[in-house]
Coordinates of C-alpha atoms in Angstrom, one line a residue:
M5 CA 0.0 0.0 0.0
A6 CA 1.3 3.4 -0.9
A7 CA 2.3 5.7 2.0
Y8 CA 0.1 8.5 0.5
D9 CA -2.8 8.8 -1.7
V10 CA -1.3 11.8 -3.5
I11 CA 2.0 13.6 -3.3
V12 CA 1.9 17.2 -4.6
I13 CA 5.3 18.5 -5.7
G14 CA 5.7 22.3 -5.3
A15 CA 4.2 24.4 -2.5
G16 CA 3.5 27.5 -4.5
V17 CA -0.1 28.8 -4.7
E18 CA -1.2 26.2 -7.3
G19 CA 0.4 23.3 -5.4
S20 CA -0.9 24.5 -2.0
S21 CA -4.4 24.9 -3.4
T22 CA -4.3 21.5 -4.9
A23 CA -3.1 19.9 -1.7
L24 CA -5.8 21.7 0.3
H25 CA -8.6 20.4 -2.0
L26 CA -7.2 16.9 -1.8
A27 CA -7.0 16.9 2.0
K28 CA -10.6 18.3 2.2
D29 CA -11.6 15.3 0.1
G30 CA -10.1 13.0 2.7
Q31 CA -7.0 12.1 0.6
R32 CA -3.7 11.3 2.5
T33 CA -1.7 14.1 1.0
L34 CA 1.9 15.1 1.2
L35 CA 3.0 18.6 0.0
L36 CA 6.7 18.7 -1.0
E37 CA 8.7 21.9 -1.4
Q38 CA 12.4 22.1 -2.4
F39 CA 13.1 25.3 -0.5
P40 CA 12.6 26.1 3.2
L41 CA 9.2 27.8 3.6
P42 CA 8.5 30.7 3.2
H43 CA 10.7 31.6 0.3
S44 CA 10.9 34.2 -2.6
R45 CA 12.6 32.1 -5.3
G46 CA 9.6 31.1 -7.4
S47 CA 6.3 32.7 -8.6
S48 CA 4.0 32.9 -5.6
H49 CA 5.8 35.1 -3.1
G50 CA 5.2 38.8 -2.4
Q51 CA 2.5 40.9 -0.9
S52 CA 0.1 41.5 -3.7
R53 CA -1.5 40.1 -6.9
I54 CA -4.2 41.4 -9.2
T55 CA -7.6 39.7 -9.3
R56 CA -10.4 40.5 -11.8
R57 CA -13.6 39.1 -13.2
A58 CA -12.8 40.7 -16.6
Y59 CA -11.0 38.3 -18.9
P60 CA -11.0 38.3 -22.7
Q61 CA -11.2 34.5 -22.8
H62 CA -14.6 33.1 -21.8
F63 CA -13.2 30.0 -20.1
Y64 CA -11.2 32.1 -17.7
S65 CA -14.1 34.5 -17.0
E66 CA -16.3 31.6 -16.2
M67 CA -13.7 30.2 -13.8
M68 CA -13.4 33.6 -12.1
V69 CA -17.0 33.5 -11.0
E70 CA -16.1 30.6 -8.7
A71 CA -12.6 32.0 -7.9
T72 CA -14.0 35.4 -6.8
Q73 CA -16.6 33.7 -4.5
F74 CA -13.8 31.5 -3.1
W75 CA -11.6 34.5 -2.1
M76 CA -14.6 36.2 -0.4
D77 CA -15.5 33.0 1.4
L78 CA -11.9 32.3 2.5
Q79 CA -11.6 35.8 3.8
R80 CA -14.7 35.4 6.0
F81 CA -13.7 31.9 7.1
S82 CA -10.1 32.7 8.0
G83 CA -10.6 36.2 9.4
V84 CA -7.6 37.3 7.5
E85 CA -7.7 40.1 4.9
I86 CA -6.7 38.4 1.7
Y87 CA -8.9 40.2 -0.8
R88 CA -9.4 43.9 -1.2
P89 CA -12.0 44.7 -3.9
I90 CA -10.7 48.1 -5.0
G91 CA -11.6 47.4 -8.7
Y92 CA -9.7 46.6 -11.9
L93 CA -9.3 48.7 -15.0
A94 CA -8.8 47.1 -18.4
V95 CA -7.2 49.8 -20.6
G96 CA -7.1 49.5 -24.3
K97 CA -7.5 51.3 -27.6
Q98 CA -11.0 52.8 -27.8
G99 CA -13.2 50.5 -29.9
G100 CA -10.5 47.8 -30.0
Q101 CA -10.7 44.1 -29.7
F102 CA -9.3 43.9 -26.2
L103 CA -12.0 46.0 -24.6
K104 CA -14.7 44.3 -26.6
E105 CA -13.6 40.9 -25.5
N106 CA -13.5 42.0 -21.8
K107 CA -17.0 43.5 -22.1
D108 CA -18.4 40.4 -23.8
A109 CA -17.0 38.1 -21.1
L110 CA -18.4 40.3 -18.3
I111 CA -21.8 40.3 -19.9
R112 CA -21.8 36.6 -20.4
T113 CA -21.0 35.9 -16.8
G114 CA -23.5 38.5 -15.4
A115 CA -20.7 40.6 -13.9
R116 CA -21.0 44.3 -13.0
F117 CA -18.9 46.7 -15.1
T118 CA -18.6 50.3 -16.2
E119 CA -17.5 51.2 -19.7
M120 CA -15.5 54.4 -20.2
D121 CA -14.4 56.3 -23.3
G122 CA -11.3 58.4 -23.3
E123 CA -13.0 61.4 -21.8
G124 CA -14.6 59.3 -19.0
L125 CA -11.2 57.7 -18.3
R126 CA -9.6 61.1 -18.1
K127 CA -12.2 62.5 -15.8
Q128 CA -12.3 59.6 -13.4
Y129 CA -8.5 59.0 -13.2
G130 CA -6.8 62.3 -13.8
M131 CA -3.4 60.9 -12.8
L132 CA -3.4 58.8 -15.9
N133 CA -2.6 59.9 -19.4
Y134 CA -4.1 57.6 -22.1
P135 CA -5.2 59.8 -25.0
G136 CA -7.2 57.7 -27.5
F137 CA -7.8 54.9 -25.0
G138 CA -10.9 53.6 -23.3
A139 CA -11.4 51.3 -20.4
I140 CA -13.7 48.7 -18.7
F141 CA -13.9 49.1 -15.0
D142 CA -14.6 45.8 -13.1
P143 CA -15.6 46.6 -9.5
D144 CA -15.1 43.0 -8.4
G145 CA -11.4 43.1 -9.3
G146 CA -8.8 44.3 -6.9
V147 CA -5.9 43.1 -4.8
L148 CA -5.1 39.6 -3.4
R149 CA -2.7 39.3 -0.5
S150 CA -0.4 36.6 -1.9
D151 CA 1.8 35.8 1.1
R152 CA -1.2 35.7 3.4
I153 CA -3.1 33.4 0.9
L154 CA -0.2 31.0 0.7
N155 CA 0.1 30.9 4.5
T156 CA -3.7 30.4 4.9
F157 CA -3.8 27.6 2.3
Q158 CA -1.0 25.7 4.0
K159 CA -2.4 26.2 7.5
L160 CA -5.8 24.9 6.4
F161 CA -4.2 22.0 4.5
K162 CA -2.5 20.9 7.8
S163 CA -5.7 21.3 9.7
Y164 CA -7.3 18.7 7.4
G165 CA -4.5 16.3 8.2
G166 CA -2.1 17.2 5.3
E167 CA 1.6 16.9 5.7
I168 CA 4.2 19.5 4.5
R169 CA 7.9 18.7 4.0
D170 CA 10.0 21.7 2.9
G171 CA 13.6 21.8 2.1
Q172 CA 13.3 18.5 0.1
R173 CA 14.3 18.6 -3.5
V174 CA 12.7 15.9 -5.7
L175 CA 15.3 14.0 -7.7
S176 CA 13.0 11.8 -9.7
V177 CA 9.4 10.7 -10.2
T178 CA 8.9 7.1 -11.5
P179 CA 5.4 5.6 -12.2
R180 CA 5.4 1.9 -11.5
N181 CA 1.8 1.3 -12.7
Q182 CA -1.4 3.2 -12.9
Q183 CA -1.8 2.9 -9.1
S184 CA 1.7 3.5 -7.8
V185 CA 4.4 6.2 -8.2
T186 CA 7.8 6.4 -6.6
V187 CA 9.2 9.8 -5.7
I188 CA 12.9 10.1 -4.8
T189 CA 14.0 13.1 -2.8
E190 CA 17.3 14.1 -1.3
Q191 CA 16.0 12.6 2.0
G192 CA 14.8 9.2 0.6
Q193 CA 12.0 7.4 -1.2
L194 CA 8.3 8.0 -1.0
T195 CA 5.3 6.3 -2.7
A196 CA 1.8 7.4 -3.6
R197 CA -1.1 6.4 -5.7
S198 CA -0.8 9.7 -7.7
V199 CA 1.6 12.6 -8.1
V200 CA 0.7 16.2 -9.0
L201 CA 3.5 18.3 -10.5
C202 CA 3.2 22.0 -9.6
C203 CA 6.8 22.8 -9.9
G204 CA 6.6 26.2 -11.7
P205 CA 9.7 27.0 -13.6
W206 CA 11.3 23.7 -12.5
T207 CA 8.6 21.6 -14.1
S208 CA 10.6 20.7 -17.2
D209 CA 13.4 19.2 -14.9
L210 CA 10.9 16.5 -13.9
T211 CA 8.7 16.1 -17.0
S212 CA 11.8 15.6 -19.2
T213 CA 12.5 12.4 -17.3
L214 CA 8.9 11.3 -17.9
G215 CA 9.3 11.4 -21.7
L216 CA 7.7 14.9 -22.0
A217 CA 9.3 17.9 -23.7
L218 CA 6.9 20.6 -22.7
P219 CA 7.1 24.0 -24.4
L220 CA 7.6 25.9 -21.1
K221 CA 9.7 29.1 -21.0
P222 CA 10.6 30.6 -17.7
V223 CA 11.2 34.4 -17.8
R224 CA 12.4 36.9 -15.2
I225 CA 9.9 39.6 -14.2
S226 CA 11.2 42.9 -12.8
V227 CA 8.6 43.9 -10.2
C228 CA 9.1 47.7 -10.2
Y229 CA 7.8 50.4 -7.7
W230 CA 7.7 54.0 -8.8
K231 CA 7.7 56.9 -6.3
E232 CA 4.9 59.5 -6.4
K233 CA 5.8 63.1 -7.0
E234 CA 2.7 64.2 -5.1
P235 CA 2.0 61.8 -2.2
G236 CA -1.5 60.3 -2.0
L237 CA -2.4 60.9 -5.7
H238 CA -2.2 57.1 -6.5
S239 CA -3.6 55.6 -3.3
Y240 CA -5.9 52.6 -3.6
Q241 CA -8.8 54.9 -2.7
K242 CA -8.2 56.8 -5.9
L243 CA -6.7 54.3 -8.3
P244 CA -7.7 50.6 -9.0
T245 CA -5.5 47.8 -10.2
F246 CA -5.0 48.0 -14.0
F247 CA -3.9 46.2 -17.1
D248 CA -2.9 47.8 -20.4
E249 CA -2.6 45.4 -23.4
Q250 CA 0.3 45.4 -25.8
C251 CA 1.2 49.0 -25.1
C252 CA 4.8 48.8 -24.3
G253 CA 6.9 47.5 -27.2
G254 CA 4.1 45.1 -28.0
H255 CA 4.0 43.8 -24.4
D256 CA 1.4 44.2 -21.7
V257 CA 1.8 46.3 -18.6
Y258 CA 0.0 45.8 -15.3
G259 CA 0.0 47.7 -12.0
L260 CA -1.4 48.3 -8.5
P261 CA -1.8 51.5 -6.6
C262 CA 0.3 52.6 -3.6
D263 CA 0.1 50.1 -0.9
E264 CA 3.2 47.8 -0.4
Y265 CA 5.8 50.6 -0.2
P266 CA 4.9 54.1 1.0
E267 CA 4.0 56.4 -1.9
C268 CA 5.1 53.9 -4.5
V269 CA 3.0 52.5 -7.4
K270 CA 3.7 49.0 -8.7
V271 CA 4.0 49.1 -12.5
C272 CA 5.5 46.1 -14.2
L273 CA 6.1 44.7 -17.7
H274 CA 4.2 41.4 -18.3
H275 CA 7.4 40.1 -20.0
G276 CA 11.1 39.7 -19.3
P277 CA 14.3 37.9 -20.3
D278 CA 14.4 34.1 -20.7
I279 CA 16.1 32.4 -17.7
H280 CA 16.8 29.2 -15.9
P281 CA 15.2 29.5 -12.5
D282 CA 18.4 28.6 -10.7
R283 CA 20.2 31.5 -12.4
R284 CA 17.4 34.1 -12.6
D285 CA 19.5 37.0 -11.5
A286 CA 22.2 36.4 -14.1
A287 CA 19.9 37.7 -16.8
D288 CA 20.1 41.3 -18.1
H289 CA 16.8 43.0 -17.3
S290 CA 18.0 46.6 -17.9
W291 CA 16.0 46.8 -21.1
V292 CA 12.8 46.0 -19.1
V293 CA 13.4 48.9 -16.7
S294 CA 14.3 51.2 -19.6
M295 CA 11.1 50.3 -21.4
L296 CA 9.0 50.8 -18.3
S297 CA 10.6 54.1 -17.5
D298 CA 9.5 55.4 -20.9
Y299 CA 6.0 54.0 -20.3
V300 CA 5.7 55.6 -16.8
R301 CA 7.0 58.9 -18.2
E302 CA 4.2 58.9 -20.8
H303 CA 1.2 57.5 -19.0
F304 CA 1.9 58.3 -15.3
P305 CA 3.1 61.9 -15.2
G306 CA 2.7 61.9 -11.4
L307 CA 5.4 59.3 -10.9
E308 CA 9.2 59.6 -10.9
P309 CA 10.3 57.8 -14.1
T310 CA 13.1 55.9 -12.3
P311 CA 12.0 52.9 -10.1
A312 CA 12.6 53.3 -6.4
V313 CA 12.5 49.5 -5.8
V314 CA 13.0 46.5 -8.1
E315 CA 12.2 43.0 -7.0
T316 CA 12.1 39.7 -8.9
C317 CA 9.5 37.1 -9.8
I318 CA 9.4 34.3 -12.4
Y319 CA 6.7 33.5 -15.0
T320 CA 6.6 30.1 -16.7
N321 CA 5.0 30.8 -20.1
T322 CA 3.4 28.5 -22.6
P323 CA 3.3 29.5 -26.3
D324 CA -0.4 30.5 -26.1
R325 CA -0.1 31.8 -22.5
H326 CA -2.8 29.3 -21.4
F327 CA -2.2 26.8 -18.6
I328 CA -1.4 23.1 -18.7
L329 CA -3.9 21.1 -16.7
D330 CA -3.7 17.5 -17.7
T331 CA -2.5 14.0 -17.0
H332 CA 0.6 12.3 -18.6
P333 CA -0.4 10.8 -21.9
T334 CA 0.6 7.3 -20.6
W335 CA 0.5 7.6 -16.9
K336 CA -2.9 8.9 -15.8
N337 CA -1.7 9.0 -12.1
I338 CA 0.9 11.7 -13.1
V339 CA -0.9 15.1 -13.1
I340 CA 0.7 18.3 -14.5
G341 CA -0.2 21.8 -13.5
A342 CA 2.2 24.2 -15.2
G343 CA 2.6 27.2 -17.5
F344 CA 0.5 29.7 -15.6
S345 CA 2.1 32.5 -17.6
G346 CA 1.9 35.2 -15.0
H347 CA -1.9 35.2 -14.6
G348 CA -2.6 32.0 -12.6
F349 CA -2.6 33.2 -9.0
K350 CA -6.2 34.6 -9.1
L351 CA -7.4 31.3 -10.5
A352 CA -5.6 29.1 -8.0
P353 CA -8.8 28.0 -6.1
V354 CA -10.3 26.6 -9.3
V355 CA -6.9 25.2 -10.6
G356 CA -6.4 23.4 -7.3
R357 CA -9.8 21.8 -7.5
L358 CA -9.3 20.7 -11.1
L359 CA -5.9 19.2 -10.4
S360 CA -7.2 17.4 -7.3
Q361 CA -10.0 15.9 -9.4
L362 CA -7.6 14.7 -12.0
A363 CA -5.4 13.1 -9.3
Q364 CA -8.4 11.3 -7.9
G365 CA -9.6 10.0 -11.3
K366 CA -12.7 12.2 -11.2
D367 CA -14.3 14.0 -14.1
P368 CA -13.1 17.7 -14.1
S369 CA -15.7 20.3 -13.3
Y370 CA -14.7 22.5 -16.3
D371 CA -13.9 21.7 -19.9
L372 CA -10.1 21.3 -19.9
S373 CA -9.8 21.4 -23.7
P374 CA -7.9 24.8 -23.6
F375 CA -5.4 23.4 -21.2
R376 CA -4.7 19.9 -22.6
L377 CA -1.2 18.8 -23.6
N378 CA -2.4 17.7 -27.1
R379 CA -2.9 21.3 -28.2
F380 CA 0.9 21.5 -28.7
S381 CA 2.8 19.7 -31.4
P382 CA 3.4 15.9 -30.9
K383 CA 7.2 16.5 -30.5
S384 CA 6.4 18.8 -27.5
Q385 CA 4.8 15.9 -25.7
L386 CA 6.8 12.7 -26.4

């Protein structure tokens, strides 16, 4: 008999959510993490993430109905502020496809929203400079407290009988049959009925040994904070979270109002240099900061155009920027959750439930066609 029903590898937000769902379902679950917890080496650390109901793709907007309710319920249940609904602003060319898709998705899911033309955007948010742009305001969007969420997930997981082992790097994953998998760590051998891989930018290190060459590309993200010239002008009472599509050298920009650092707005490029996660700080990111400086100078005249603070995060991108949520083509007891492409945090409650369902051999509660491995070329899989 296997020591565990399921082993989840990777204690970031997706792995921790998956482990929590499994433990709530009564599964004997082990959550493994290669670094001592908490840590800032992956993709789930930090004080804040954006959440939103507005999503151009209908499959995400439908998932966000459940995810938004989960964040509200978790906040009430835990007594910890993890969700601040200050709103979300989707900014794009007036009459363009990006705003139309966001609007259509919000209508389809029955969400509240306000549509603004360029004049309305200027009147409502005078600290912004977006001539020729319009916006969709999503009042259910806002800020997620990422570090608090991770801590809450892990505490709840343990309260349901789950076990966490950190500081244990996984060396290999070997399926024996459809009911047994062996996991070798630096501390020894473990067995489980199923294994879920939520390894972020380290995913390919394990999937390559399982006959999979997944098209995953880790990139370094420069998390930049820009000082206000006039203190208080960009507070969360006056400015929501925002996303501006393909406006900066063909790349997206996102941001959050002053909150984490005094009088500093978080404005980041949704892109960065390719890296290996073990050597993330060796990459040259000066071009990112330079590009963002030009962007801030043009669109945020009330901010100093040189960042006051620069931190680091990692995205793991797929070619289409959609997730991988699937089982191994041969071994159905190897489940893969990867390629969250910088927008997976807000959807973690739903992702965790879906991965837990796959690990238990249950039918997933959403159509996983957009997230299947077979959407990539055969050579990317075998």
